[in-house]
mmCIF file with all atom_site columns, C-alpha atoms in Angstrom:
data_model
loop_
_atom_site.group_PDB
_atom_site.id
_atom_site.type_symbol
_atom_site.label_atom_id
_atom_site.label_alt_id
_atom_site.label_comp_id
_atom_site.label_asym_id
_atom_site.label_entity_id
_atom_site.label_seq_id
_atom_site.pdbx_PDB_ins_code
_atom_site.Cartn_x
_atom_site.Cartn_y
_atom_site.Cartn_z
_atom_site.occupancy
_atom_site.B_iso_or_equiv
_atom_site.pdbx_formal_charge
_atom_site.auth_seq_id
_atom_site.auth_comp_id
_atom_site.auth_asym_id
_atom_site.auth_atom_id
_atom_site.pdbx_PDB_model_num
ATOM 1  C CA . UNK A 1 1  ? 0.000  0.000  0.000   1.00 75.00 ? 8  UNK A CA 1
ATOM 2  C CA . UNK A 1 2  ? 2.907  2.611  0.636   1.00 84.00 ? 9  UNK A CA 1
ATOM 3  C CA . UNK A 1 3  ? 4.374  1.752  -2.514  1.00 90.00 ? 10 UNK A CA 1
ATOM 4  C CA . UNK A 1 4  ? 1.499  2.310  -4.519  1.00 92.00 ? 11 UNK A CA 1
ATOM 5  C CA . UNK A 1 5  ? 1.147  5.885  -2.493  1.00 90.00 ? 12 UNK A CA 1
ATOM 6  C CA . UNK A 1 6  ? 5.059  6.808  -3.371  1.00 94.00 ? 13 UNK A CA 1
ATOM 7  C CA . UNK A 1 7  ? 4.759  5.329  -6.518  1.00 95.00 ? 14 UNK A CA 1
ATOM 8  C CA . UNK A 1 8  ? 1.463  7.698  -7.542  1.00 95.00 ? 15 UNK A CA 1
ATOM 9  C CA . UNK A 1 9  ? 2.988  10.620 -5.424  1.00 95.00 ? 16 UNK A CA 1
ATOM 10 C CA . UNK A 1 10 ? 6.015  10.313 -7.471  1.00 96.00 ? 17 UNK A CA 1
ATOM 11 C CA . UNK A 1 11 ? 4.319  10.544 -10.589 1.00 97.00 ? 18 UNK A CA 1
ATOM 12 C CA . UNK A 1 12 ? 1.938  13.686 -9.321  1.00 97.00 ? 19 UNK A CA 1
ATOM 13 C CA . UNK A 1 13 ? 4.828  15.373 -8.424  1.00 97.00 ? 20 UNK A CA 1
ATOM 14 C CA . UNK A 1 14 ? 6.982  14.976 -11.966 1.00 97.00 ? 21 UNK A CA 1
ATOM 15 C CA . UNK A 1 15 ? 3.844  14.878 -13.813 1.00 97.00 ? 22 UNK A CA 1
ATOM 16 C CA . UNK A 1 16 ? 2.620  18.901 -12.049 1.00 97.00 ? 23 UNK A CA 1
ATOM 17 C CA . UNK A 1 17 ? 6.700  20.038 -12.708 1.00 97.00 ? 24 UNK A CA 1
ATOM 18 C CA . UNK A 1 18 ? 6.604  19.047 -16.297 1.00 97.00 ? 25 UNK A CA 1
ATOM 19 C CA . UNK A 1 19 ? 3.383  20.833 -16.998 1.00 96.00 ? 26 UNK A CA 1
ATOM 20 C CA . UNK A 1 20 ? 5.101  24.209 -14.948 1.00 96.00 ? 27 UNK A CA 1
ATOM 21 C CA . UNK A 1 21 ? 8.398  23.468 -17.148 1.00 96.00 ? 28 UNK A CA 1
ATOM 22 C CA . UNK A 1 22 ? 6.393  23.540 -20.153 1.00 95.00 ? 29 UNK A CA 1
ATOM 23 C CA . UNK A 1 23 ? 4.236  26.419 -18.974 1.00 93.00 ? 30 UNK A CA 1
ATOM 24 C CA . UNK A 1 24 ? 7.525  28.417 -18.328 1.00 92.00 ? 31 UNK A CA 1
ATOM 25 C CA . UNK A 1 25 ? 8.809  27.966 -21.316 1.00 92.00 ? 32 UNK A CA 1
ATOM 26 C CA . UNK A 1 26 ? 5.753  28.835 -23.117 1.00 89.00 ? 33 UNK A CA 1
ATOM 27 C CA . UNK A 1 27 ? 5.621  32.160 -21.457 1.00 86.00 ? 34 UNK A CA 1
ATOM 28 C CA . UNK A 1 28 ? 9.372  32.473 -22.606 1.00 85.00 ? 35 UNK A CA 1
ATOM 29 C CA . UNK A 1 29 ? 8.186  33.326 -26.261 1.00 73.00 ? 36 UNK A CA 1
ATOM 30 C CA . UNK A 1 30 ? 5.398  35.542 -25.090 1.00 71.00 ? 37 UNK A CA 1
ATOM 31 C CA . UNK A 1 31 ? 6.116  38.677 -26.180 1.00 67.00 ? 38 UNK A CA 1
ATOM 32 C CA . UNK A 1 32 ? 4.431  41.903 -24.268 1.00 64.00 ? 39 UNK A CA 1
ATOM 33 C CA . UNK A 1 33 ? 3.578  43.506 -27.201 1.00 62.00 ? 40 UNK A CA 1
ATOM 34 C CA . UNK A 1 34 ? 0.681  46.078 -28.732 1.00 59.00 ? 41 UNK A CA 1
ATOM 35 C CA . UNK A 1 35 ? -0.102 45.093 -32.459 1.00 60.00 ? 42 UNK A CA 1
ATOM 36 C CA . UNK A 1 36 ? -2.020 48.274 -34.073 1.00 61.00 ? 43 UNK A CA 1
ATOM 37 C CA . UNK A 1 37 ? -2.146 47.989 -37.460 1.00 62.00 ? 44 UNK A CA 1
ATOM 38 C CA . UNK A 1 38 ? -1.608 44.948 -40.210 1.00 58.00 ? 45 UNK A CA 1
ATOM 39 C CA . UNK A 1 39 ? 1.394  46.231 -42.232 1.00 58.00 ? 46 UNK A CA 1
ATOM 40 C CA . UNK A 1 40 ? 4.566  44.747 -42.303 1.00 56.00 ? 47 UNK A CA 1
ATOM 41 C CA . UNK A 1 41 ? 3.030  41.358 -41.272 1.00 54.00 ? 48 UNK A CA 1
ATOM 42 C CA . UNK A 1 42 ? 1.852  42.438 -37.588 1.00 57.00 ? 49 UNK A CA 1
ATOM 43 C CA . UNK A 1 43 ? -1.029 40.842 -38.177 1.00 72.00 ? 50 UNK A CA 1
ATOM 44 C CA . UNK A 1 44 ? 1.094  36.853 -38.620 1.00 74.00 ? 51 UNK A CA 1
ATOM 45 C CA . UNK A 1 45 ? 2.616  37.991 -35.064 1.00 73.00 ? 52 UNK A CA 1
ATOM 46 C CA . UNK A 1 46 ? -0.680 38.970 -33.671 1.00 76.00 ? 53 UNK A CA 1
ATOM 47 C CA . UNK A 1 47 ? -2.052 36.142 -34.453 1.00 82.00 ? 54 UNK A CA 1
ATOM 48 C CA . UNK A 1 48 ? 1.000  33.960 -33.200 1.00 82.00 ? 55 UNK A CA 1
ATOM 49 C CA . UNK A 1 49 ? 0.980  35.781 -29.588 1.00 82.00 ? 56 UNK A CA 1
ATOM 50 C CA . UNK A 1 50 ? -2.778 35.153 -29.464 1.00 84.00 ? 57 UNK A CA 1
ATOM 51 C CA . UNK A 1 51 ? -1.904 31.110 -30.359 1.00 88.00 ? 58 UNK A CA 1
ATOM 52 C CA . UNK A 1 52 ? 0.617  31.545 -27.590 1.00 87.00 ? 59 UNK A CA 1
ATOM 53 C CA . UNK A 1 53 ? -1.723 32.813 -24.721 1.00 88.00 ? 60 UNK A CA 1
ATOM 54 C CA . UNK A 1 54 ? -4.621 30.103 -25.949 1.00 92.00 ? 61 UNK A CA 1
ATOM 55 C CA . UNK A 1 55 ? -1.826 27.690 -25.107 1.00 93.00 ? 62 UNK A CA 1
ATOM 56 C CA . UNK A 1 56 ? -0.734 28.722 -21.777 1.00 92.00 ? 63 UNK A CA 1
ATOM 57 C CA . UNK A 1 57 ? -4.341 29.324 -20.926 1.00 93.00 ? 64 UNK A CA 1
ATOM 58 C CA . UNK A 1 58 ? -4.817 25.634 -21.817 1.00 95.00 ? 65 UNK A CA 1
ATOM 59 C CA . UNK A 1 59 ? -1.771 24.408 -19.867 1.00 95.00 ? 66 UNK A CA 1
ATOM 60 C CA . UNK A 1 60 ? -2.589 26.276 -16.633 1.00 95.00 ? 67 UNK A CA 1
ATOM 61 C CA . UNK A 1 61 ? -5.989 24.303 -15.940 1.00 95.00 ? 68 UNK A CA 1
ATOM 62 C CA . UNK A 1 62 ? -3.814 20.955 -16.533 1.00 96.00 ? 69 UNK A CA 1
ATOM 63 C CA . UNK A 1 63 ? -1.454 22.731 -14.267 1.00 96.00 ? 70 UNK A CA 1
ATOM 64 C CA . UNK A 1 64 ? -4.325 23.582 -11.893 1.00 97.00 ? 71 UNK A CA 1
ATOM 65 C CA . UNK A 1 65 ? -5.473 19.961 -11.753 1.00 97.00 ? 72 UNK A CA 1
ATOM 66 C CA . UNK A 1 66 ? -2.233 18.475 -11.235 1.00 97.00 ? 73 UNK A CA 1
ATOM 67 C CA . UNK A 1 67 ? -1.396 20.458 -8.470  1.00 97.00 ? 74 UNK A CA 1
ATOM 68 C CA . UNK A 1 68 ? -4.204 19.989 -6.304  1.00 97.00 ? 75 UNK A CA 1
ATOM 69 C CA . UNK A 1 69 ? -3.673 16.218 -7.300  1.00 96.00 ? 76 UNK A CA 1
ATOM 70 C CA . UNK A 1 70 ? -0.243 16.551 -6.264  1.00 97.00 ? 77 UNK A CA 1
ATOM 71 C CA . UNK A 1 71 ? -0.831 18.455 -2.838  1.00 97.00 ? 78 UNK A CA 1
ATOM 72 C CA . UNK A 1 72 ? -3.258 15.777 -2.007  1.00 97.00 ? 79 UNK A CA 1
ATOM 73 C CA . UNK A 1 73 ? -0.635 12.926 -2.518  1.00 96.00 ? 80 UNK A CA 1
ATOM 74 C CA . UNK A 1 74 ? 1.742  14.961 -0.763  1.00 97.00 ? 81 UNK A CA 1
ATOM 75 C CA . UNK A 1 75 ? -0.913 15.189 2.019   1.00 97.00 ? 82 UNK A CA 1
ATOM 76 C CA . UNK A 1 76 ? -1.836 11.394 2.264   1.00 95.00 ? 83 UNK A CA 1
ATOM 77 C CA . UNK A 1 77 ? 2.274  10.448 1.849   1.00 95.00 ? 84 UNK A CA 1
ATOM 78 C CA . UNK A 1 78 ? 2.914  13.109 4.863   1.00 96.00 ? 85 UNK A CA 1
ATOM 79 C CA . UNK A 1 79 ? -0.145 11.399 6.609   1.00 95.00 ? 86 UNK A CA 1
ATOM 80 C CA . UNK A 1 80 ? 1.467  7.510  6.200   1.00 94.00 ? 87 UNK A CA 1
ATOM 81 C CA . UNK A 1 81 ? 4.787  8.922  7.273   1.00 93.00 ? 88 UNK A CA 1
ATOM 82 C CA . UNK A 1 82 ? 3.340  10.268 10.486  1.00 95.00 ? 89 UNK A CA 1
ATOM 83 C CA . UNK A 1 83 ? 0.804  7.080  10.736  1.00 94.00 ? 90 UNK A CA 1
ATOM 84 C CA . UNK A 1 84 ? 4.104  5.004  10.485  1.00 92.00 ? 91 UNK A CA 1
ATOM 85 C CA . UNK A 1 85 ? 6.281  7.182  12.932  1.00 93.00 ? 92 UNK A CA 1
ATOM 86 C CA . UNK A 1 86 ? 3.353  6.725  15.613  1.00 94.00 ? 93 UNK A CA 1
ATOM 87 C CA . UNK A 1 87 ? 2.943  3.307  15.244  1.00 91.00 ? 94 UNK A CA 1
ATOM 88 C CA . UNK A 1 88 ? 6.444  2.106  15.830  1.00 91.00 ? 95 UNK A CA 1
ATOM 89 C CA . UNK A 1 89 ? 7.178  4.531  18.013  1.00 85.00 ? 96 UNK A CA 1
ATOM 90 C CA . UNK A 1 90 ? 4.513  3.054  20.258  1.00 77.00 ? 97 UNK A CA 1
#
């Protein structure tokens, strides 16, 4: 049974810093920007900024999700470990 909680607490935990690696480094390319007109192909960057922010947008409910998945594996782990501690201890 604890192996199965590491094991799923392990994967929470890599799975949430992927998604906040990923996030990160979609923000990287985000440019703060103000497009006003369409010459000189503004409107192609326009339109890739806006692709950008739909994407991070996207990524931060997974990222959302994964963390309150992950806190509540970190909670039940932290839980065992003390459950453990007080049973051997008495």
């Amino acid at each position: 049974m604890q192996t199965f909680a590491y094991s799923i607490w392990g994967i929470s935990i890599a799975a949430f810093v992927i998604l906040m690696v990923y996030r990160a480094n979609l923000t990287n390319h985000e440019t703060d920007q103000l497009f006003l007109g369409d010459e000189d192909g503004t409107n192609y960057h326009h339109q890739e900024q806006a692709e950008i922010v739909r994407r991070v947008d996207r990524v931060t409910t997974y990222c959302r999700g994964v963390g309150g998945v992950a806190a509540l594996t970190t909670i039940a782990v932290v839980g065992l470990v003390v459950h453990n501690i007080v049973h051997t201890a008495f």
